[in-house]
Amino acid sequence: MATLPVYRWRMAPDGLATRRQLRALGLRPGGQDVAAQLERPRRRRGPLVAYLYRIEHARPVRPMTPGRAAALASAMRARRTCPNCRTDVGYCIPRSLGTCVPCHDTPALSR
């Protein structure tokens, strides 16, 4: 099994990019294997790791279809709807609370 080449922070050669860098170029990895690894050292913990992909093997990002846009809108609406008061609160409800902030702060209304 071959090991990946490891580059230090900001020392990766041209032609390699992270997922975010590919996305900024309008590309995606497209099923290719990871070409290299980028490590950013930290003082008291292990290094931050990012995987690098070859830009020449990357494919264009798939366009957003009306069906995918509708599914995404439905999923985001479900994340914004409080299960207790059934209202769209305008923000994603924290999983730690499970309900919108007003329902969480007033336990008498939630039951």
Tab-separated table of N, CA, C and O in Angstrom:
chain	number	residue	atom	x	y	z
A	1	MET	N	0.844	-1.181	0.000
A	1	MET	CA	0.000	0.000	0.000
A	1	MET	C	0.892	1.248	0.000
A	1	MET	O	1.755	1.416	0.841
A	2	ALA	N	0.682	2.100	-0.946
A	2	ALA	CA	1.506	3.308	-1.080
A	2	ALA	C	1.046	4.371	-0.083
A	2	ALA	O	-0.136	4.490	0.212
A	3	THR	N	1.993	5.136	0.412
A	3	THR	CA	1.647	6.224	1.320
A	3	THR	C	1.498	7.515	0.520
A	3	THR	O	2.077	7.672	-0.550
A	4	LEU	N	0.748	8.422	1.077
A	4	LEU	CA	0.519	9.709	0.421
A	4	LEU	C	1.689	10.654	0.675
A	4	LEU	O	2.252	10.667	1.768
A	5	PRO	N	2.036	11.471	-0.310
A	5	PRO	CA	3.017	12.524	-0.031
A	5	PRO	C	2.412	13.547	0.924
A	5	PRO	O	1.241	13.892	0.817
A	6	VAL	N	3.212	14.016	1.857
A	6	VAL	CA	2.747	14.974	2.857
A	6	VAL	C	3.499	16.281	2.645
A	6	VAL	O	4.728	16.297	2.559
A	7	TYR	N	2.727	17.369	2.551
A	7	TYR	CA	3.298	18.699	2.381
A	7	TYR	C	2.957	19.549	3.594
A	7	TYR	O	1.906	19.406	4.184
A	8	ARG	N	3.873	20.448	3.928
A	8	ARG	CA	3.601	21.383	5.014
A	8	ARG	C	2.677	22.476	4.516
A	8	ARG	O	2.502	22.683	3.322
A	9	TRP	N	2.107	23.211	5.456
A	9	TRP	CA	1.165	24.286	5.174
A	9	TRP	C	1.749	25.270	4.163
A	9	TRP	O	2.893	25.716	4.311
A	10	ARG	N	1.005	25.582	3.123
A	10	ARG	CA	1.375	26.508	2.053
A	10	ARG	C	2.569	26.063	1.222
A	10	ARG	O	3.203	26.867	0.553
A	11	MET	N	2.913	24.793	1.263
A	11	MET	CA	4.058	24.295	0.496
A	11	MET	C	3.643	23.271	-0.561
A	11	MET	O	4.493	22.594	-1.129
A	12	ALA	N	2.349	23.148	-0.830
A	12	ALA	CA	1.896	22.172	-1.820
A	12	ALA	C	2.250	22.661	-3.225
A	12	ALA	O	2.206	23.855	-3.509
A	13	PRO	N	2.599	21.751	-4.118
A	13	PRO	CA	2.946	22.165	-5.481
A	13	PRO	C	1.709	22.586	-6.275
A	13	PRO	O	0.574	22.281	-5.897
A	14	ASP	N	1.933	23.287	-7.359
A	14	ASP	CA	0.835	23.685	-8.239
A	14	ASP	C	0.207	22.428	-8.847
A	14	ASP	O	0.879	21.421	-9.051
A	15	GLY	N	-1.082	22.532	-9.144
A	15	GLY	CA	-1.787	21.402	-9.726
A	15	GLY	C	-2.537	20.581	-8.704
A	15	GLY	O	-3.270	19.654	-9.073
A	16	LEU	N	-2.379	20.882	-7.413
A	16	LEU	CA	-3.115	20.199	-6.347
A	16	LEU	C	-3.987	21.216	-5.622
A	16	LEU	O	-3.580	22.368	-5.452
A	17	ALA	N	-5.174	20.780	-5.196
A	17	ALA	CA	-6.087	21.694	-4.514
A	17	ALA	C	-6.947	20.921	-3.524
A	17	ALA	O	-7.212	19.731	-3.706
A	18	THR	N	-7.386	21.611	-2.476
A	18	THR	CA	-8.322	21.024	-1.519
A	18	THR	C	-9.728	21.054	-2.114
A	18	THR	O	-9.971	21.650	-3.161
A	19	ARG	N	-10.671	20.422	-1.434
A	19	ARG	CA	-12.062	20.430	-1.904
A	19	ARG	C	-12.606	21.845	-2.012
A	19	ARG	O	-13.293	22.183	-2.973
A	20	ARG	N	-12.321	22.671	-1.019
A	20	ARG	CA	-12.813	24.055	-1.064
A	20	ARG	C	-12.196	24.842	-2.213
A	20	ARG	O	-12.864	25.640	-2.853
A	21	GLN	N	-10.934	24.622	-2.466
A	21	GLN	CA	-10.289	25.311	-3.577
A	21	GLN	C	-10.864	24.835	-4.912
A	21	GLN	O	-11.050	25.633	-5.830
A	22	LEU	N	-11.141	23.532	-5.016
A	22	LEU	CA	-11.778	23.019	-6.227
A	22	LEU	C	-13.151	23.641	-6.412
A	22	LEU	O	-13.528	24.039	-7.516
A	23	ARG	N	-13.911	23.721	-5.336
A	23	ARG	CA	-15.253	24.287	-5.416
A	23	ARG	C	-15.209	25.750	-5.855
A	23	ARG	O	-16.055	26.206	-6.619
A	24	ALA	N	-14.230	26.501	-5.376
A	24	ALA	CA	-14.084	27.900	-5.782
A	24	ALA	C	-13.783	28.009	-7.276
A	24	ALA	O	-14.116	29.012	-7.912
A	25	LEU	N	-13.179	26.969	-7.841
A	25	LEU	CA	-12.903	26.939	-9.273
A	25	LEU	C	-14.065	26.360	-10.075
A	25	LEU	O	-13.965	26.238	-11.293
A	26	GLY	N	-15.144	25.957	-9.383
A	26	GLY	CA	-16.290	25.359	-10.064
A	26	GLY	C	-16.079	23.893	-10.388
A	26	GLY	O	-16.676	23.366	-11.316
A	27	LEU	N	-15.219	23.220	-9.594
A	27	LEU	CA	-14.886	21.821	-9.839
A	27	LEU	C	-15.208	20.976	-8.619
A	27	LEU	O	-15.469	21.499	-7.539
A	28	ARG	N	-15.157	19.647	-8.803
A	28	ARG	CA	-15.327	18.681	-7.716
A	28	ARG	C	-14.314	17.565	-7.929
A	28	ARG	O	-13.814	17.383	-9.048
A	29	PRO	N	-13.976	16.787	-6.883
A	29	PRO	CA	-12.983	15.724	-7.067
A	29	PRO	C	-13.403	14.691	-8.118
A	29	PRO	O	-12.571	14.168	-8.838
A	30	GLY	N	-14.679	14.392	-8.222
A	30	GLY	CA	-15.150	13.509	-9.283
A	30	GLY	C	-14.726	12.070	-9.151
A	30	GLY	O	-14.481	11.409	-10.157
A	31	GLY	N	-14.608	11.563	-7.948
A	31	GLY	CA	-14.300	10.151	-7.749
A	31	GLY	C	-12.823	9.803	-7.746
A	31	GLY	O	-12.468	8.642	-7.564
A	32	GLN	N	-11.952	10.757	-7.952
A	32	GLN	CA	-10.523	10.455	-7.953
A	32	GLN	C	-10.023	10.213	-6.531
A	32	GLN	O	-10.608	10.667	-5.553
A	33	ASP	N	-8.950	9.476	-6.426
A	33	ASP	CA	-8.346	9.216	-5.126
A	33	ASP	C	-7.597	10.454	-4.651
A	33	ASP	O	-7.224	11.323	-5.435
A	34	VAL	N	-7.350	10.511	-3.359
A	34	VAL	CA	-6.576	11.602	-2.771
A	34	VAL	C	-5.153	11.520	-3.307
A	34	VAL	O	-4.537	10.446	-3.319
A	35	ALA	N	-4.623	12.634	-3.772
A	35	ALA	CA	-3.288	12.651	-4.364
A	35	ALA	C	-2.203	12.945	-3.338
A	35	ALA	O	-1.080	12.449	-3.453
A	36	ALA	N	-2.507	13.760	-2.346
A	36	ALA	CA	-1.510	14.139	-1.345
A	36	ALA	C	-2.223	14.636	-0.094
A	36	ALA	O	-3.450	14.741	-0.060
A	37	GLN	N	-1.430	14.933	0.909
A	37	GLN	CA	-1.960	15.389	2.184
A	37	GLN	C	-1.234	16.659	2.588
A	37	GLN	O	-0.023	16.778	2.406
A	38	LEU	N	-1.999	17.593	3.147
A	38	LEU	CA	-1.443	18.866	3.601
A	38	LEU	C	-1.576	18.907	5.114
A	38	LEU	O	-2.639	18.603	5.654
A	39	GLU	N	-0.497	19.257	5.815
A	39	GLU	CA	-0.540	19.311	7.276
A	39	GLU	C	-0.173	20.702	7.758
A	39	GLU	O	0.829	21.280	7.321
A	40	ARG	N	-0.997	21.196	8.660
A	40	ARG	CA	-0.723	22.481	9.300
A	40	ARG	C	-0.421	22.210	10.769
A	40	ARG	O	-1.283	21.745	11.514
A	41	PRO	N	0.802	22.473	11.219
A	41	PRO	CA	1.153	22.151	12.613
A	41	PRO	C	0.410	23.037	13.613
A	41	PRO	O	0.070	24.181	13.321
A	42	ARG	N	0.151	22.448	14.766
A	42	ARG	CA	-0.439	23.182	15.886
A	42	ARG	C	0.422	22.947	17.112
A	42	ARG	O	1.139	21.958	17.194
A	43	ARG	N	0.320	23.828	18.089
A	43	ARG	CA	1.234	23.752	19.230
A	43	ARG	C	0.950	22.591	20.182
A	43	ARG	O	1.826	21.833	20.522
A	44	ARG	N	-0.263	22.473	20.646
A	44	ARG	CA	-0.536	21.503	21.705
A	44	ARG	C	-1.340	20.296	21.245
A	44	ARG	O	-1.665	19.430	22.039
A	45	ARG	N	-1.693	20.258	19.983
A	45	ARG	CA	-2.479	19.140	19.462
A	45	ARG	C	-1.845	18.633	18.177
A	45	ARG	O	-0.872	19.183	17.693
A	46	GLY	N	-2.434	17.601	17.632
A	46	GLY	CA	-1.939	17.063	16.374
A	46	GLY	C	-2.176	18.047	15.242
A	46	GLY	O	-2.957	18.992	15.358
A	47	PRO	N	-1.526	17.838	14.122
A	47	PRO	CA	-1.660	18.786	13.015
A	47	PRO	C	-3.035	18.720	12.366
A	47	PRO	O	-3.709	17.690	12.391
A	48	LEU	N	-3.451	19.841	11.782
A	48	LEU	CA	-4.657	19.867	10.965
A	48	LEU	C	-4.307	19.248	9.619
A	48	LEU	O	-3.238	19.518	9.067
A	49	VAL	N	-5.199	18.420	9.108
A	49	VAL	CA	-4.928	17.694	7.879
A	49	VAL	C	-5.957	18.065	6.830
A	49	VAL	O	-7.150	18.155	7.114
A	50	ALA	N	-5.504	18.283	5.614
A	50	ALA	CA	-6.389	18.512	4.466
A	50	ALA	C	-5.904	17.615	3.335
A	50	ALA	O	-4.701	17.420	3.145
A	51	TYR	N	-6.854	17.055	2.607
A	51	TYR	CA	-6.501	16.198	1.486
A	51	TYR	C	-6.464	17.012	0.206
A	51	TYR	O	-7.263	17.917	0.002
A	52	LEU	N	-5.525	16.681	-0.646
A	52	LEU	CA	-5.334	17.401	-1.899
A	52	LEU	C	-5.694	16.497	-3.077
A	52	LEU	O	-5.410	15.297	-3.069
A	53	TYR	N	-6.311	17.104	-4.087
A	53	TYR	CA	-6.732	16.398	-5.291
A	53	TYR	C	-6.087	17.050	-6.500
A	53	TYR	O	-5.778	18.236	-6.496
A	54	ARG	N	-5.921	16.286	-7.574
A	54	ARG	CA	-5.334	16.805	-8.811
A	54	ARG	C	-6.374	17.638	-9.559
A	54	ARG	O	-7.488	17.180	-9.793
A	55	ILE	N	-6.006	18.842	-9.921
A	55	ILE	CA	-6.931	19.739	-10.611
A	55	ILE	C	-7.246	19.222	-12.007
A	55	ILE	O	-8.386	19.308	-12.476
A	56	GLU	N	-6.265	18.603	-12.685
A	56	GLU	CA	-6.520	18.152	-14.058
A	56	GLU	C	-7.497	16.976	-14.126
A	56	GLU	O	-8.118	16.753	-15.160
A	57	HIS	N	-7.661	16.227	-13.016
A	57	HIS	CA	-8.605	15.104	-12.999
A	57	HIS	C	-9.971	15.505	-12.436
A	57	HIS	O	-10.889	14.689	-12.408
A	58	ALA	N	-10.098	16.735	-11.966
A	58	ALA	CA	-11.355	17.198	-11.376
A	58	ALA	C	-12.411	17.389	-12.461
A	58	ALA	O	-12.094	17.673	-13.622
A	59	ARG	N	-13.663	17.238	-12.071
A	59	ARG	CA	-14.787	17.394	-12.988
A	59	ARG	C	-15.585	18.632	-12.617
A	59	ARG	O	-15.541	19.087	-11.480
A	60	PRO	N	-16.379	19.138	-13.550
A	60	PRO	CA	-17.212	20.301	-13.227
A	60	PRO	C	-18.279	19.944	-12.201
A	60	PRO	O	-18.735	18.806	-12.125
A	61	VAL	N	-18.677	20.930	-11.413
A	61	VAL	CA	-19.745	20.755	-10.433
A	61	VAL	C	-21.050	20.506	-11.183
A	61	VAL	O	-21.327	21.148	-12.197
A	62	ARG	N	-21.832	19.555	-10.685
A	62	ARG	CA	-23.124	19.277	-11.303
A	62	ARG	C	-24.072	20.446	-11.070
A	62	ARG	O	-24.128	20.990	-9.966
A	63	PRO	N	-24.851	20.829	-12.071
A	63	PRO	CA	-25.756	21.968	-11.898
A	63	PRO	C	-26.913	21.622	-10.958
A	63	PRO	O	-27.302	20.456	-10.823
A	64	MET	N	-27.448	22.651	-10.314
A	64	MET	CA	-28.590	22.481	-9.425
A	64	MET	C	-29.853	22.337	-10.269
A	64	MET	O	-30.188	23.234	-11.039
A	65	THR	N	-30.536	21.207	-10.118
A	65	THR	CA	-31.778	20.982	-10.857
A	65	THR	C	-32.947	21.473	-10.014
A	65	THR	O	-32.816	21.643	-8.788
A	66	PRO	N	-34.104	21.695	-10.614
A	66	PRO	CA	-35.269	22.126	-9.828
A	66	PRO	C	-35.655	21.123	-8.739
A	66	PRO	O	-36.044	21.501	-7.640
A	67	GLY	N	-35.521	19.845	-9.020
A	67	GLY	CA	-35.843	18.832	-8.009
A	67	GLY	C	-34.896	18.862	-6.830
A	67	GLY	O	-35.314	18.745	-5.672
A	68	ARG	N	-33.596	19.019	-7.109
A	68	ARG	CA	-32.621	19.103	-6.023
A	68	ARG	C	-32.816	20.370	-5.217
A	68	ARG	O	-32.670	20.373	-3.992
A	69	ALA	N	-33.150	21.472	-5.879
A	69	ALA	CA	-33.397	22.729	-5.165
A	69	ALA	C	-34.617	22.612	-4.263
A	69	ALA	O	-34.611	23.093	-3.124
A	70	ALA	N	-35.666	21.937	-4.744
A	70	ALA	CA	-36.872	21.750	-3.928
A	70	ALA	C	-36.586	20.853	-2.729
A	70	ALA	O	-37.064	21.109	-1.615
A	71	ALA	N	-35.809	19.793	-2.928
A	71	ALA	CA	-35.463	18.901	-1.820
A	71	ALA	C	-34.618	19.625	-0.778
A	71	ALA	O	-34.820	19.446	0.434
A	72	LEU	N	-33.680	20.447	-1.215
A	72	LEU	CA	-32.850	21.210	-0.289
A	72	LEU	C	-33.679	22.219	0.490
A	72	LEU	O	-33.527	22.374	1.703
A	73	ALA	N	-34.604	22.902	-0.192
A	73	ALA	CA	-35.472	23.873	0.484
A	73	ALA	C	-36.356	23.180	1.514
A	73	ALA	O	-36.573	23.696	2.618
A	74	SER	N	-36.859	21.998	1.185
A	74	SER	CA	-37.704	21.249	2.118
A	74	SER	C	-36.912	20.810	3.353
A	74	SER	O	-37.402	20.888	4.486
A	75	ALA	N	-35.690	20.352	3.144
A	75	ALA	CA	-34.861	19.928	4.271
A	75	ALA	C	-34.525	21.104	5.181
A	75	ALA	O	-34.553	20.987	6.408
A	76	MET	N	-34.217	22.258	4.599
A	76	MET	CA	-33.899	23.429	5.416
A	76	MET	C	-35.139	23.939	6.150
A	76	MET	O	-35.050	24.387	7.302
A	77	ARG	N	-36.302	23.860	5.524
A	77	ARG	CA	-37.548	24.256	6.197
A	77	ARG	C	-37.820	23.348	7.394
A	77	ARG	O	-38.238	23.805	8.460
A	78	ALA	N	-37.530	22.050	7.250
A	78	ALA	CA	-37.718	21.113	8.363
A	78	ALA	C	-36.766	21.427	9.513
A	78	ALA	O	-37.133	21.274	10.685
A	79	ARG	N	-35.563	21.889	9.221
A	79	ARG	CA	-34.617	22.246	10.276
A	79	ARG	C	-35.013	23.519	10.999
A	79	ARG	O	-34.582	23.755	12.130
A	80	ARG	N	-35.798	24.375	10.344
A	80	ARG	CA	-36.220	25.642	10.948
A	80	ARG	C	-37.560	25.540	11.667
A	80	ARG	O	-37.953	26.470	12.359
A	81	THR	N	-38.294	24.436	11.505
A	81	THR	CA	-39.624	24.302	12.097
A	81	THR	C	-39.524	23.683	13.486
A	81	THR	O	-38.976	22.589	13.657
A	82	CYS	N	-40.084	24.371	14.475
A	82	CYS	CA	-40.057	23.898	15.858
A	82	CYS	C	-41.049	22.743	16.006
A	82	CYS	O	-42.205	22.862	15.593
A	83	PRO	N	-40.659	21.627	16.630
A	83	PRO	CA	-41.587	20.515	16.804
A	83	PRO	C	-42.695	20.801	17.821
A	83	PRO	O	-43.745	20.152	17.784
A	84	ASN	N	-42.489	21.772	18.720
A	84	ASN	CA	-43.515	22.080	19.725
A	84	ASN	C	-44.551	23.070	19.213
A	84	ASN	O	-45.748	22.793	19.248
A	85	CYS	N	-44.109	24.215	18.749
A	85	CYS	CA	-45.063	25.259	18.341
A	85	CYS	C	-45.372	25.217	16.845
A	85	CYS	O	-46.228	25.959	16.365
A	86	ARG	N	-44.685	24.360	16.094
A	86	ARG	CA	-44.923	24.164	14.653
A	86	ARG	C	-44.799	25.445	13.825
A	86	ARG	O	-45.511	25.619	12.859
A	87	THR	N	-43.910	26.338	14.213
A	87	THR	CA	-43.712	27.561	13.450
A	87	THR	C	-42.314	27.558	12.849
A	87	THR	O	-41.385	26.969	13.399
A	88	ASP	N	-42.180	28.236	11.715
A	88	ASP	CA	-40.887	28.435	11.092
A	88	ASP	C	-40.233	29.604	11.811
A	88	ASP	O	-40.663	30.743	11.680
A	89	VAL	N	-39.189	29.325	12.590
A	89	VAL	CA	-38.596	30.345	13.447
A	89	VAL	C	-37.553	31.193	12.728
A	89	VAL	O	-37.057	32.161	13.283
A	90	GLY	N	-37.195	30.846	11.498
A	90	GLY	CA	-36.279	31.668	10.727
A	90	GLY	C	-34.807	31.348	10.921
A	90	GLY	O	-33.960	31.991	10.323
A	91	TYR	N	-34.486	30.365	11.742
A	91	TYR	CA	-33.100	29.936	11.934
A	91	TYR	C	-33.114	28.436	12.168
A	91	TYR	O	-34.151	27.856	12.507
A	92	CYS	N	-31.990	27.792	11.965
A	92	CYS	CA	-31.906	26.353	12.207
A	92	CYS	C	-31.929	26.104	13.712
A	92	CYS	O	-31.153	26.694	14.460
A	93	ILE	N	-32.835	25.247	14.134
A	93	ILE	CA	-33.000	24.948	15.560
A	93	ILE	C	-31.799	24.137	16.032
A	93	ILE	O	-31.452	23.118	15.420
A	94	PRO	N	-31.138	24.544	17.115
A	94	PRO	CA	-29.986	23.798	17.612
A	94	PRO	C	-30.398	22.400	18.059
A	94	PRO	O	-31.424	22.223	18.730
A	95	ARG	N	-29.615	21.408	17.699
A	95	ARG	CA	-29.915	20.034	18.104
A	95	ARG	C	-29.787	19.861	19.611
A	95	ARG	O	-30.436	19.005	20.202
A	96	SER	N	-28.948	20.688	20.236
A	96	SER	CA	-28.785	20.586	21.685
A	96	SER	C	-30.055	20.995	22.417
A	96	SER	O	-30.332	20.506	23.512
A	97	LEU	N	-30.848	21.916	21.824
A	97	LEU	CA	-32.098	22.350	22.450
A	97	LEU	C	-33.263	21.469	22.016
A	97	LEU	O	-34.126	21.133	22.824
A	98	GLY	N	-33.352	21.146	20.745
A	98	GLY	CA	-34.446	20.328	20.243
A	98	GLY	C	-35.697	21.116	19.913
A	98	GLY	O	-36.592	20.603	19.251
A	99	THR	N	-35.794	22.340	20.392
A	99	THR	CA	-36.929	23.209	20.112
A	99	THR	C	-36.403	24.617	19.868
A	99	THR	O	-35.221	24.880	20.045
A	100	CYS	N	-37.303	25.528	19.485
A	100	CYS	CA	-36.873	26.913	19.299
A	100	CYS	C	-36.535	27.509	20.669
A	100	CYS	O	-36.917	26.974	21.714
A	101	VAL	N	-35.848	28.615	20.673
A	101	VAL	CA	-35.397	29.225	21.923
A	101	VAL	C	-36.563	29.638	22.821
A	101	VAL	O	-36.540	29.363	24.031
A	102	PRO	N	-37.646	30.272	22.302
A	102	PRO	CA	-38.768	30.608	23.195
A	102	PRO	C	-39.415	29.384	23.836
A	102	PRO	O	-39.749	29.410	25.023
A	103	CYS	N	-39.582	28.295	23.080
A	103	CYS	CA	-40.153	27.076	23.672
A	103	CYS	C	-39.211	26.464	24.697
A	103	CYS	O	-39.652	25.918	25.711
A	104	HIS	N	-37.927	26.539	24.456
A	104	HIS	CA	-36.961	25.988	25.397
A	104	HIS	C	-36.909	26.813	26.674
A	104	HIS	O	-36.770	26.255	27.769
A	105	ASP	N	-37.026	28.144	26.546
A	105	ASP	CA	-36.943	29.020	27.724
A	105	ASP	C	-38.197	28.987	28.578
A	105	ASP	O	-38.148	29.341	29.754
A	106	THR	N	-39.342	28.633	28.005
A	106	THR	CA	-40.586	28.564	28.760
A	106	THR	C	-41.101	27.130	28.726
A	106	THR	O	-41.874	26.734	27.872
A	107	PRO	N	-40.685	26.301	29.703
A	107	PRO	CA	-41.060	24.877	29.697
A	107	PRO	C	-42.571	24.655	29.853
A	107	PRO	O	-43.076	23.625	29.441
A	108	ALA	N	-43.307	25.629	30.400
A	108	ALA	CA	-44.751	25.429	30.550
A	108	ALA	C	-45.440	25.393	29.190
A	108	ALA	O	-46.437	24.678	29.001
A	109	LEU	N	-44.945	26.150	28.216
A	109	LEU	CA	-45.545	26.159	26.892
A	109	LEU	C	-45.195	24.914	26.090
A	109	LEU	O	-45.906	24.535	25.182
A	110	SER	N	-44.077	24.289	26.408
A	110	SER	CA	-43.624	23.161	25.615
A	110	SER	C	-44.376	21.878	25.949
A	110	SER	O	-44.276	20.910	25.249
A	111	ARG	N	-45.153	21.866	27.018
A	111	ARG	CA	-45.862	20.632	27.382
A	111	ARG	C	-47.332	20.821	27.417
A	111	ARG	O	-48.046	21.583	27.322
